[in-house]
XYZ file of C-alpha atoms in Angstrom:
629
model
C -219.277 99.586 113.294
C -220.100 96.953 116.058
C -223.290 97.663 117.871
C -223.178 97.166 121.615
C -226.332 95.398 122.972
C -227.734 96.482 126.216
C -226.067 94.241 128.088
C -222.561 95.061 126.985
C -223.799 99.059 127.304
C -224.538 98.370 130.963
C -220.988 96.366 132.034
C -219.336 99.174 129.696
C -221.168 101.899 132.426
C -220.462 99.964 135.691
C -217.303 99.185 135.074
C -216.857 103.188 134.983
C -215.495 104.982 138.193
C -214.699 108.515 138.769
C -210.883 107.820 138.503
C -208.864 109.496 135.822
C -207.541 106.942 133.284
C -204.657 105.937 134.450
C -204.185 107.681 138.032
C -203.643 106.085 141.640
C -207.281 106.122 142.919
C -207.376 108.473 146.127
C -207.981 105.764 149.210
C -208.761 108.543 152.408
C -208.559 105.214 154.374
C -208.587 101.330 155.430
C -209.140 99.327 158.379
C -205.132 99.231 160.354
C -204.292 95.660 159.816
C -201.088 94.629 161.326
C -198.118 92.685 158.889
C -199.842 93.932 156.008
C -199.018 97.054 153.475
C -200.668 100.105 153.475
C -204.495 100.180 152.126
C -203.087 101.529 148.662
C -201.109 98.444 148.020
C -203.697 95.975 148.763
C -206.387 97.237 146.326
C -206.648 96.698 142.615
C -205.227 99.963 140.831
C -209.006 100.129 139.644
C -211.329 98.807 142.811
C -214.897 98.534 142.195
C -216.505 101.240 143.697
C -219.732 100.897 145.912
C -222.167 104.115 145.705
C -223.591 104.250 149.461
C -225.447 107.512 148.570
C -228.699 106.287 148.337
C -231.977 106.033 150.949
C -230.659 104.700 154.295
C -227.354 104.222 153.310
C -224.060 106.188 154.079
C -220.240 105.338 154.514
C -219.577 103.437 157.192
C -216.959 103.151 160.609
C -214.880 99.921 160.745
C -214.791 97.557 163.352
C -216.802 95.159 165.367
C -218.162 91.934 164.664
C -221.437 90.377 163.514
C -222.762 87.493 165.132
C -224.819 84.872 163.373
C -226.621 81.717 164.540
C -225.935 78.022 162.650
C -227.667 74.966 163.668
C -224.979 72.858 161.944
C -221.158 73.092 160.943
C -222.002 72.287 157.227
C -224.036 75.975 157.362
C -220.754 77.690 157.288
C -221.270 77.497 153.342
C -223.325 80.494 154.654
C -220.828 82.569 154.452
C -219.279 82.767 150.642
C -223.282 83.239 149.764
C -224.088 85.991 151.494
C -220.433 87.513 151.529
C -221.260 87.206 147.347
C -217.775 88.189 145.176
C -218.338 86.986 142.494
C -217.031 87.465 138.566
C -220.082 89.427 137.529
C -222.641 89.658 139.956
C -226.682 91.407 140.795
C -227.072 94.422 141.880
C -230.051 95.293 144.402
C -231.935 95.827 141.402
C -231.370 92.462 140.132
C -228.840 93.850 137.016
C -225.493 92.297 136.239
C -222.045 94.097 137.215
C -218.834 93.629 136.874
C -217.321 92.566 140.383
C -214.241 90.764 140.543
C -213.886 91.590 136.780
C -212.972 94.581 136.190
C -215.073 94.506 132.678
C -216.607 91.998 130.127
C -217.211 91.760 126.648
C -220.459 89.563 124.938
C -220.737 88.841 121.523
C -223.258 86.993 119.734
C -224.082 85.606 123.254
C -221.228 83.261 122.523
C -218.097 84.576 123.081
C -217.416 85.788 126.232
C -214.140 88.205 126.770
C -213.043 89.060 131.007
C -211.106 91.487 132.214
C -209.290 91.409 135.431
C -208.741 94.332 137.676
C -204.748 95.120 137.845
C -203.232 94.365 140.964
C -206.231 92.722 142.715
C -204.890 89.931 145.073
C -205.536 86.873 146.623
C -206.546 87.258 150.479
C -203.136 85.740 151.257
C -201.474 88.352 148.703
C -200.746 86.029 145.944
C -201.993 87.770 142.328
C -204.863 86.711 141.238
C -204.223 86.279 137.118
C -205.503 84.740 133.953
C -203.636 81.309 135.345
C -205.948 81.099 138.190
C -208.593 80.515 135.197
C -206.392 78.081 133.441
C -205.370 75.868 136.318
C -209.372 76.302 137.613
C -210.290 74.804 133.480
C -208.033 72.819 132.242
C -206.072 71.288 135.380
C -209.338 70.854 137.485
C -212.481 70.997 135.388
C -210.889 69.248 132.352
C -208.884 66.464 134.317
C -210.408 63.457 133.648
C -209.994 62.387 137.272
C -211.350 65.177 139.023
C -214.120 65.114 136.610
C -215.273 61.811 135.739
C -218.592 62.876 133.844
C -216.449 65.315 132.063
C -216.372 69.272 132.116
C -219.434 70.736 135.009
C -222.770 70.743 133.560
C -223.531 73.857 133.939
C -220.506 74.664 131.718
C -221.819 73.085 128.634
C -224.638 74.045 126.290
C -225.554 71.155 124.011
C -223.311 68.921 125.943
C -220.332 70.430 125.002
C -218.518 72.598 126.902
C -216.222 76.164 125.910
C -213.285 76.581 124.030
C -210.939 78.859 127.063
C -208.397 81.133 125.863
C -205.805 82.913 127.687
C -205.391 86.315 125.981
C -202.965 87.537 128.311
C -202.010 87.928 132.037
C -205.442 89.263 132.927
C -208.152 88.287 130.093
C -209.834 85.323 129.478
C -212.245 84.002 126.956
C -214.673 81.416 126.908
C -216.221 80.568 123.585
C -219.130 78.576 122.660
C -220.572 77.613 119.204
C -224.140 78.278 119.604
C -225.626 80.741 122.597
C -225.338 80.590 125.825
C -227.226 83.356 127.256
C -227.518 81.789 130.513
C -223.488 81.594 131.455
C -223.585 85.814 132.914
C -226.620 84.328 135.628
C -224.735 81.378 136.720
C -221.960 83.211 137.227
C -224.074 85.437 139.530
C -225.532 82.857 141.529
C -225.568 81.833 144.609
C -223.637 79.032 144.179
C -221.744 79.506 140.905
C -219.355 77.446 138.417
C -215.916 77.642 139.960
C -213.505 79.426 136.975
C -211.081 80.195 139.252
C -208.812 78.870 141.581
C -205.721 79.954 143.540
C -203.063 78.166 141.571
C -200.446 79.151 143.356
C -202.047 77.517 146.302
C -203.277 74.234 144.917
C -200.228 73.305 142.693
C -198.937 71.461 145.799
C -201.526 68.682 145.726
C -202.120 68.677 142.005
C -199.771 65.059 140.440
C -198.784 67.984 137.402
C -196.880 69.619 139.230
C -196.516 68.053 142.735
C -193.704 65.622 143.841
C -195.666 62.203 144.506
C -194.097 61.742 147.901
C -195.190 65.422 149.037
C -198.730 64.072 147.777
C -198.641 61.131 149.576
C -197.250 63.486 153.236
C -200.747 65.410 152.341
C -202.551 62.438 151.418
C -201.855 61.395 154.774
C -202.313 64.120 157.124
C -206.061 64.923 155.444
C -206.540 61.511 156.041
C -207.881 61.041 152.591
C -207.494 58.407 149.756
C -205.832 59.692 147.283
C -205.185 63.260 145.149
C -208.152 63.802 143.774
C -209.993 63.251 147.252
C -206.940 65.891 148.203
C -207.845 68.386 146.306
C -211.533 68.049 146.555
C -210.993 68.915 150.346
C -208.406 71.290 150.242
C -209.790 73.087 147.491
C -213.553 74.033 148.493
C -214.900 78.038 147.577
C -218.451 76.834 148.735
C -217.555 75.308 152.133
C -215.373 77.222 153.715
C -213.647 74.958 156.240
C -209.875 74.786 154.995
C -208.545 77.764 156.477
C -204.664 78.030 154.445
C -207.058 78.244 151.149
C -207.021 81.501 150.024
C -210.067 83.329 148.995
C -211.779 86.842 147.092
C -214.698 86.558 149.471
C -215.017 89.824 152.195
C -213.956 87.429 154.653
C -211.586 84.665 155.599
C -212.317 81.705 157.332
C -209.737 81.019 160.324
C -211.182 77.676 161.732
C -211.440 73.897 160.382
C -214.075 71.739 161.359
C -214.946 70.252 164.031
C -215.311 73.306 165.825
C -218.765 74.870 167.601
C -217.822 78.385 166.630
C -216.475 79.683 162.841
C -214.583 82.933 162.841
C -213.725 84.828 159.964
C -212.168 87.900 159.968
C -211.531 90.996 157.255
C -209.970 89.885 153.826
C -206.927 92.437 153.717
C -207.055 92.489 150.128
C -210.652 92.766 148.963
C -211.189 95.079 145.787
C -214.297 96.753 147.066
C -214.071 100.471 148.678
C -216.852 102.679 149.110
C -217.064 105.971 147.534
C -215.301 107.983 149.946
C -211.982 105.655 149.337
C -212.405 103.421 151.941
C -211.933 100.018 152.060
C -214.659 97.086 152.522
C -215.627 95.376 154.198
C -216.230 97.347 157.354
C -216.900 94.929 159.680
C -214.271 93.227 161.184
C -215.818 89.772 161.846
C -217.741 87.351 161.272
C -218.733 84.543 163.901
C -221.101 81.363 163.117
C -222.124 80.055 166.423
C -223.441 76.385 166.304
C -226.643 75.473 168.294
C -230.076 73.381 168.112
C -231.762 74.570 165.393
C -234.840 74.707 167.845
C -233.131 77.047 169.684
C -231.824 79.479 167.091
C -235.458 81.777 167.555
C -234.891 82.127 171.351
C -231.218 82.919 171.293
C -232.008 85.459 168.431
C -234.677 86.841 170.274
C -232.413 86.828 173.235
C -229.836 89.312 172.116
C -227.562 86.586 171.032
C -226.804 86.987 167.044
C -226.516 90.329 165.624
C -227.591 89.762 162.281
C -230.076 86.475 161.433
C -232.248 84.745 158.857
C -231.350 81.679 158.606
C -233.770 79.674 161.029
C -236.444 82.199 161.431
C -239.704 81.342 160.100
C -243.039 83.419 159.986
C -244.117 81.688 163.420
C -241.377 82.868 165.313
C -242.855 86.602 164.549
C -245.071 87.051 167.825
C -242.416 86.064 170.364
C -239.609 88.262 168.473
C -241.543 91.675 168.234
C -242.045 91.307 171.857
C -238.365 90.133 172.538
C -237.419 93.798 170.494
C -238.977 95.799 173.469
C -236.506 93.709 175.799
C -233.197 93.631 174.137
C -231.372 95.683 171.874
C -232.329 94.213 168.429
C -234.448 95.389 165.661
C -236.873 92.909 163.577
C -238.072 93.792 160.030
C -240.174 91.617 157.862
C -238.747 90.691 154.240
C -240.952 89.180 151.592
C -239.552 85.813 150.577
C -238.907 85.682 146.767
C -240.138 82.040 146.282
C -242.757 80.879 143.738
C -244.485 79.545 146.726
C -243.691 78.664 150.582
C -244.622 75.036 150.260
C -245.232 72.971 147.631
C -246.367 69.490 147.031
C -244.726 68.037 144.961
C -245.384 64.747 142.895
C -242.398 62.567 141.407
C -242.972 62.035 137.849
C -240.377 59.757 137.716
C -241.292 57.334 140.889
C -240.755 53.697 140.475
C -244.205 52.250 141.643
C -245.870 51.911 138.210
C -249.215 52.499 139.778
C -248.906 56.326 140.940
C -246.601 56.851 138.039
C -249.403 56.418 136.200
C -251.334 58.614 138.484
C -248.907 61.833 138.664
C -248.513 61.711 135.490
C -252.145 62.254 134.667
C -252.433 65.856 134.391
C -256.615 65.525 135.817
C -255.041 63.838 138.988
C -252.584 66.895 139.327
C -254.945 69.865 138.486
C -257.396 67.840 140.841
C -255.043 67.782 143.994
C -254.455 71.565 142.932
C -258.141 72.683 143.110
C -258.589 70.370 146.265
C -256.684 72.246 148.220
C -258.022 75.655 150.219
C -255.164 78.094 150.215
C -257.439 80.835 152.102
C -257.496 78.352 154.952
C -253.897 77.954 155.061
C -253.316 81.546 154.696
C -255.579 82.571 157.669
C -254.401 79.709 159.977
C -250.775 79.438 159.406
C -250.420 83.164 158.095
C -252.688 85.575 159.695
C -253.888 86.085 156.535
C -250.562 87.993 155.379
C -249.460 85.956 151.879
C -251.172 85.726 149.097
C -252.715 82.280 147.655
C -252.120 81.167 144.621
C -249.882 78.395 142.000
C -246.075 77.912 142.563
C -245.422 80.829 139.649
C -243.337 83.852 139.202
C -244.275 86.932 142.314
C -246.120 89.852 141.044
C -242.507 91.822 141.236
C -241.492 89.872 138.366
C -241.409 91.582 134.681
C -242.720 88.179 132.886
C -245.961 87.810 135.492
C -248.951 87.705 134.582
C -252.039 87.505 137.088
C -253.963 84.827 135.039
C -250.732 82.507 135.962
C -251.544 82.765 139.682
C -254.560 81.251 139.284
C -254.814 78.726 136.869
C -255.492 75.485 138.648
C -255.200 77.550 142.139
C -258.564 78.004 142.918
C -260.211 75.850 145.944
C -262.805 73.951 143.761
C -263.867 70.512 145.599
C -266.519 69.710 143.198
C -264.364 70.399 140.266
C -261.693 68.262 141.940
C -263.823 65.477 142.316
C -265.081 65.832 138.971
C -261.567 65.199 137.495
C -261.010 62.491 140.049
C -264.481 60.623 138.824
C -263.008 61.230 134.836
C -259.818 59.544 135.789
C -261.055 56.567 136.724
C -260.214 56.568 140.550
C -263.384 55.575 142.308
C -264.477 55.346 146.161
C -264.444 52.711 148.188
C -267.510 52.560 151.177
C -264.748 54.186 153.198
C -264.576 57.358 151.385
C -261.613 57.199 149.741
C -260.944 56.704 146.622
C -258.890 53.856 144.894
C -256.559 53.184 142.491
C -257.069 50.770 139.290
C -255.053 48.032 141.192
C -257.284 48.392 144.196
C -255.649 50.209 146.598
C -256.840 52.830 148.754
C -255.602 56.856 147.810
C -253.236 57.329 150.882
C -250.402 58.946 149.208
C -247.442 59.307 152.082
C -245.811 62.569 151.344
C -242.091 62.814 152.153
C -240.552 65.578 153.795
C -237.395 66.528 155.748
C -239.316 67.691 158.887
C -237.484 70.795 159.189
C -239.613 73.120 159.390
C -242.866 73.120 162.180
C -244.825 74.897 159.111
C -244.683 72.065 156.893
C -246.203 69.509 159.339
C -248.633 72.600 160.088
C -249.487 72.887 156.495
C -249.927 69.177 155.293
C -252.497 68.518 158.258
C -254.652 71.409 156.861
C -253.975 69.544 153.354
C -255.131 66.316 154.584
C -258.343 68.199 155.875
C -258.996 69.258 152.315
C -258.256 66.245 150.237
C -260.513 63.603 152.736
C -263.093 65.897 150.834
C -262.070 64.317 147.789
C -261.247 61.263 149.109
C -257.570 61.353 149.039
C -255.607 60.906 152.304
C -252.091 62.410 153.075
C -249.772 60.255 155.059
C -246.070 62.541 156.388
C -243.147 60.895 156.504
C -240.217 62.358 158.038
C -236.305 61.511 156.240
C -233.345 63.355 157.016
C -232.041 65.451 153.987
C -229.764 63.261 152.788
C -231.988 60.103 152.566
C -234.380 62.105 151.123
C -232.658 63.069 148.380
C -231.442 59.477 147.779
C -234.739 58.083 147.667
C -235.963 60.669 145.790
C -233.600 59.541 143.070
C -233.992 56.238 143.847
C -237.984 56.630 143.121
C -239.322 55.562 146.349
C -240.552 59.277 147.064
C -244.056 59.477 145.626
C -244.891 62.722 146.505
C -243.072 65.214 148.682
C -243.178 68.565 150.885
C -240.911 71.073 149.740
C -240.254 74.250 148.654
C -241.373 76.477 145.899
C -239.208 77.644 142.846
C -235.903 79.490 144.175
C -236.326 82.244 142.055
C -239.888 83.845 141.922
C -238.216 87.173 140.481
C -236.837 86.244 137.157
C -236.255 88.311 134.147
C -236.229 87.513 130.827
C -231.995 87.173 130.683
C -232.275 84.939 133.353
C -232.596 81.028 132.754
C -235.461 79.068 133.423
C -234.204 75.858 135.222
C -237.073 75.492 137.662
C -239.592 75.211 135.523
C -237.880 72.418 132.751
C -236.348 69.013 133.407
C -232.965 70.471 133.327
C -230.892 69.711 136.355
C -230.999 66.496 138.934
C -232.184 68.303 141.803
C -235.746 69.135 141.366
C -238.126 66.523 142.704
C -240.531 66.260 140.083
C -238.188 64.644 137.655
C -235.291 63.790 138.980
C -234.296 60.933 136.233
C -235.428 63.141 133.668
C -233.282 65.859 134.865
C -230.429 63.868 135.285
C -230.648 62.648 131.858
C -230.197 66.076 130.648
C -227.046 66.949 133.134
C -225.236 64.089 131.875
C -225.675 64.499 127.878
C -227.731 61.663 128.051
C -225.377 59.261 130.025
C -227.929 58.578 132.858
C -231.256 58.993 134.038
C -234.227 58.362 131.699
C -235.281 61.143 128.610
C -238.823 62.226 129.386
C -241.699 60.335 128.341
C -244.629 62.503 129.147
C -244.924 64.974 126.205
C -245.546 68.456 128.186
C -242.260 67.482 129.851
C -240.416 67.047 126.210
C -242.532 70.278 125.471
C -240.725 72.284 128.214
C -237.219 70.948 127.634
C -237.548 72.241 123.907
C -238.582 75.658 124.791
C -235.758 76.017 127.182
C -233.816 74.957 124.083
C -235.401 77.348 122.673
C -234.552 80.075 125.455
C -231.013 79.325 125.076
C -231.172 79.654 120.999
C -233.381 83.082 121.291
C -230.533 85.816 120.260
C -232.135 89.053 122.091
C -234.126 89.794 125.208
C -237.076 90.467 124.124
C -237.359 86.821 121.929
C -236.860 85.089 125.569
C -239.257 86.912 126.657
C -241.353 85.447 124.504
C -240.139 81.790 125.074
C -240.535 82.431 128.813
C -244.385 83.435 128.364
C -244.889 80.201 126.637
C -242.860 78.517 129.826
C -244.844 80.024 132.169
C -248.401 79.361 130.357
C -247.664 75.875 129.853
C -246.246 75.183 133.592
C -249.385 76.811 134.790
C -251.463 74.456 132.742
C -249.785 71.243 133.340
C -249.681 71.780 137.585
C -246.267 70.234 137.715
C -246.535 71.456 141.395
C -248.595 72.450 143.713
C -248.626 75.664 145.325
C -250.121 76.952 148.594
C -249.014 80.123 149.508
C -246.161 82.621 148.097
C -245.321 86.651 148.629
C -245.203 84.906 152.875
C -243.305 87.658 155.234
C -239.391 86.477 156.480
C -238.520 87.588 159.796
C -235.045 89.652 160.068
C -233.498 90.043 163.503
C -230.401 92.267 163.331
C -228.398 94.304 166.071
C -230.342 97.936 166.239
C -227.195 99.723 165.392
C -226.296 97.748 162.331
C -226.400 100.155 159.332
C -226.645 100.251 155.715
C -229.142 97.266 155.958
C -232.330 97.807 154.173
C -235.461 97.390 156.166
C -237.768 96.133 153.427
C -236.354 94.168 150.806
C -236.526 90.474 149.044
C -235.746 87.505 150.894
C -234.770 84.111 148.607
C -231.831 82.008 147.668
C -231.697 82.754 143.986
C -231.068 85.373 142.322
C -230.657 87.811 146.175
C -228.380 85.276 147.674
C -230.059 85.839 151.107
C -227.971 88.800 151.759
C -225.500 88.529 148.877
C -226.926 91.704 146.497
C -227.487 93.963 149.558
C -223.587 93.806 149.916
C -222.910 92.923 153.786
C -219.542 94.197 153.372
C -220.946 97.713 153.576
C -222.837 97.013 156.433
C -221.584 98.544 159.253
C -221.826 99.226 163.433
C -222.498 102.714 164.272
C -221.492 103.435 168.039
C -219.704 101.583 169.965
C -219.010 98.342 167.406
C-alpha cells in the first residue's frame, strides 16, 4: 500500500467539499450578469469552496467597485497578483491548495499528476482542458522560436526540463527524473510559470495552425515584427493589457494601453463560490487610476482609492491617521514580510577589478555590516517601531533562529575598523580610507530613487561609515538602467530591498539566499550562469558562493521536509556568516488605506510580494462592500 506524504494528505483534504459525490452543488445565488447563463452553468460541477466562517469574515453582498491608485500603466500587472488564481495556490496560513485544480497527486517529489475541475471555463466561456496545457508546453514553451534559451528556467531542475503527459481531457502530468520539490511554490507565486494558455484563443496567431496571410493582417494591426513578437503581446497572463485574451483571474481587463484609467470588471465564469453557494468574486469592479506617484498618499488620504498599498510607505503614516478623522477611510498597519526594508547591497560580480576584490572580501562585508547603527535608523526613520537586525528570515518564520538576526548586525565601529585595518585598506590624512591602488573609499551606491526612505536611510549610512572612513556617494538610475548596469557590472554597490520572502518554510525554495536566478544584485553573472545551464554569465568563483549553490542542490535532492529543513539551517547559518547583504531594518509597519465599509479584509496581517502576493492569499474576491456599494 502507497503511503501518502503530508503534502498529498493535505491537497487530498482541500480538495474535499461538502457536496455529495456526484450531485449538482446547490448555488443559492450569483451576481445577474446580462448575455450570460444562469450561475449554475458557469461554475465547475465541483467549484472550490471558500470557508468565510472565520474571525471578521462572513458572506458577502455583490456589487460596487474598488478603486485603486497606479503611478504607471505597466502597474496594471497589479492586478493578476493580487486577484491570485492560480493552479495550486497559499492559503492565509501560508499552506498549498488546490485552486484552479481541482486535485493533485505527488510522488517521489517527481511526478506530478493535475486534475481539472469539470466544466470550469474560460472567462469568455471557452473550456478550459488538458489542451490548454499542451498548447501552453509544447506549442509555446517548447517552440524553439518563442523560446530561444530553450524550455523557462524555472521549469527545469538540472537543466532539463519535464517530460508532459496528457492523460486525458482534464489531467496532466509533468515528470521529472530527480526531485523537484520546489515546482508546487512556483506554481503559487506571485508571478508563476505559465502552464496554461487559452488555446482556443491563441491558435489564430500561432504559424501551426494559423493561415500565414491572417498572421501577417495581425502582424500588422499590433504593429509588431513578426509571430513570435505576436504572440508575445497578445498572449500576456502577467500584464494584463490585451483585453480579447481570455483569463481564470476574478477579473477581466476591458481596456488596452494607453489609457489613464484600467477597468476590469467580474469574470462570469470564475470557479470560486463561498460557502453559502454564491459566486465570487463579489465585487463588481476593479479600477486602476493612473497618477504621480508623489501624489498617490494625498489622493489616498483624500478619499480617492478604496483599497491601497501600493505607494504607501511608513512616512506617509502621520498625515493618513489624521486624513481617517476627515474622510471615510480606514488605515491599518501590516507588517511587511521582507528580510529587511533596505539593504545594501554589494555586486560580487562588478567589473572594476579593484572593489571586486573588495566585496568579495568577507572582512570588508562583515565590516560595512557592524559599521552601520540600525538603532539610529530605527528611531529616526521609524519611530522606533521595526526591529534591527541582518537581512534574514522574520521571527514568524518556522526555520528562524534569533542568533541569525544578529550575526554581523551589531553596531560595532571599533570592530569595523578593526577588520578594515586587517584588510589592508588604510587612511589617508583625510580620513578615509584607501584602496591598494590608491584611491580614496567613496563607494557610489546605486539606487532607483523611488522611495524618499532610501535617500533618508543612506544619509544616516554615510554618517556611520565616515566613522570608519568609508564614504557613501547615491546615485539615482531609473529601473531599467539600473538593472542593465547592474548586469553590465558598473553597479558597485546598490540600495535595494531585502529578501522577498522573510516567511519561508522548509517546502519552500531558497532562491534568495543562493546564486540561482539573474535578478538578485549580488551576483547577477553568477546567477545567470545557473538560469541558462551554463550558457552565460560566469560560474562562481568565491567558494561560500559555490558553497550555497550546492546546498540548494542539496535542498532540491532532500526527499522529505524535515531533511530541507536541515539543508535550510545550514543556508541560513552560512548566509548569516558570509554578510552577502546588508541589512538595516526588517518586521517595518505597511500602511493600508481601504474604504471603511470594505469587508472581509483582515486588519492585521503580512504585507510582502512573495509568498502573500500583496493581497493574493487574503482572497480579494471575497472582499466585499457592505451598505450602499
Amino acid at each position: 500500500m502507497t503511503r501518502l506524504t503530508r503534502r498529498q494528505t493535505l491537497a487530498l483534504l482541500a480538495s474535499a467539499i461538502p457536496v455529495a459525490a456526484g450531485a449538482e452543488p446547490a448555488f443559492h445565488g450569483g451576481p445577474a450578469l446580462p448575455d450570460q447563463p444562469p450561475v449554475g452553468h458557469r461554475l465547475p460541477l465541483i467549484p472550490r469552496v471558500v470557508h468565510l466562517t472565520g474571525p471578521g469574515q462572513a458572506a458577502g453582498q455583490y456589487g460596487g467597485r474598488l478603486r485603486i491608485l497606479v503611478g504607471g500603466a505597466r502597474d496594471v500587472r497589479y492586478v493578476p497578483v493580487i486577484s491570485y488564481a492560480r493552479l495550486v495556490g497559499y492559503d492565509r496560513d501560508l499552506i498549498l491548495q488546490p485552486d484552479i485544480l481541482e486535485r493533485y497527486h505527488v510522488a517521489n517529489e517527481r511526478i506530478f499528476t493535475f486534475r481539472l475541475r469539470r466544466g470550469h471555463r474560460w472567462s469568455d466561456g471557452s473550456p478550459l482542458t488538458a489542451e490548454d496545457f499542451r498548447f501552453a508546453w509544447e506549442d509555446i514553451a517548447l517552440n524553439p522560436e518563442m523560446s530561444r534559451g530553450g524550455p523557462p528556467a524555472d521549469m527545469r531542475v538540472d537543466g532539463e526540463p519535464p517530460r508532459f503527459q496528457v492523460l486525458d481531457d482534464l489531467t496532466v502530468r509533468y515528470s521529472w527524473d530527480v526531485p523537484n520539490p520546489a515546482f508546487l511554490g512556483r506554481l503559487a507565486a506571485p508571478v508563476p510559470p505559465r502552464l496554461v494558455l487559452p488555446h482556443a484563443y491563441l491558435r489564430q496567431f500561432h504559424p501551426d495552425y494559423a493561415k500565414p496571410e491572417d498572421i501577417a493582417r495581425h502582424v500588422a494591426q499590433q504593429r509588431v515584427d513578426d509571430w513570435v513578437a505576436l504572440m508575445q503581446k497578445m498572449s500576456r497572463q502577467n500584464r494584463p493589457e490585451n483585453p480579447d485574451l481570455p483569463t481564470l483571474e476574478a477579473w477581466v481587463p476591458r481596456t488596452a494601453p494607453p489609457a489613464e484609467q484600467f477597468i476590469f470588471t467580474r469574470n462570469p465564469y470564475f470557479h470560486r463560490i463561498d460557502h453559502k453557494g454564491q459566486q465570487l468574486p463579489y465585487i463588481d469592479r476593479l479600477e486602476l487610476n493612473v497618477t504621480s506617484a508623489d501624489l498617490i498618499p494625498a489622493k489616498a488620504g483624500a478619499g480617492e482609492a478604496d483599497l491601497q498599498m501600493v505607494g504607501l510607505d511608513f512616512a506617509d503614516y502621520t498625515y493618513l491617521k489624521q486624513a481617517e478623522k476627515r474622510f471615510p477611510i480606514k488605515l491599518d498597519l501590516w507588517k511587511r514580510s521582507q528580510g529587511s526594508r533596505m539593504v545594501l547591497v554589494p555586486n560580487m560580480n562588478c567589473a572594476d577589478a579593484g572593489w571586486r576584490a573588495a566585496v568579495q572580501d568577507v572582512r570588508f562585508r562583515r565590516a560595512l555590516s557592524l559599521g552601520v547603527d540600525r538603532h539610529e535608523i530605527n528611531m529616526v526613520v521609524f519611530f522606533g517601531l521595526a526591529s534591527e537586525g541582518a537581512n534574514t528570515v522574520l521571527p514568524d518564520c518556522p526555520l528562524y533562529r534569533p542568533e541569525l538576526a544578529r550575526m554581523w548586525a551589531e553596531y560595532d565601529p571599533d570592530r569595523a575598523n578593526a577588520l578594515l585595518d586587517q584588510a589592508g585598506f588604510v587612511r589617508n590624512g583625510r580620513g578615509l580610507r584607501q584602496m591598494p591602488d590608491g584611491r580614496q573609499m567613496q563607494i557610489i551606491v546605486d539606487t532607483t530613487g523611488e522611495s524618499t526612505l532610501q535617500t533618508d536611510i543612506l544619509q544616516l549610512i554615510d554618517g556611520h561609515f565616515r566613522d570608519i572612513g568609508i564614504q557613501l556617494i547615491p546615485r539615482v538610475s531609473q529601473r531599467d538602467l539600473f538593472r542593465s548596469r547592474v548586469m553590465a557590472g558598473q553597479v558597485v554597490m546598490a540600495a535595494w530591498e531585502g529578501l522577498d520572502c522573510g516567511i519561508p518554510n522548509a517546502d519552500m525554495p531558497p532562491n534568495g539566499f543562493a546564486p540561482v536566478t539573474d535578478d538578485q544584485v549580488q551576483w547577477p553573472l553568477w546567477g545567470a550562469h545557473y538560469v541558462s545551464g551554463g550558457t552565460a554569465g560566469q560560474a562562481p568563483d568565491l567558494p561560500a558562493a559555490q558553497e550555497l549553490l550546492a546546498l540548494y542542490r542539496e535542498w532540491q535532492a532532500a526527499p522529505a521536509t524535515y531533511q530541507r529543513a536541515e539543508v535550510w539551517d545550514r543556508i541560513l547559518t552560512l548566509w548569516g556568516q558570509q554578510v552577502f547583504t546588508i541589512g538595516t531594518v526588517n518586521q517595518v509597519l505597511q500602511p493600508v488605506v481601504r474604504r471603511d465599509n470594505l469587508r472581509n479584509m483582515p486588519d492585521d496581517a503580512l504585507y510582502g510580494f512573495d509568498p502573500t502576493a500583496y493581497l493574493g492569499v487574503y482572497m480579494p474576491d471575497t472582499f466585499w462592500l457592505e451598505g450602499k456599494a
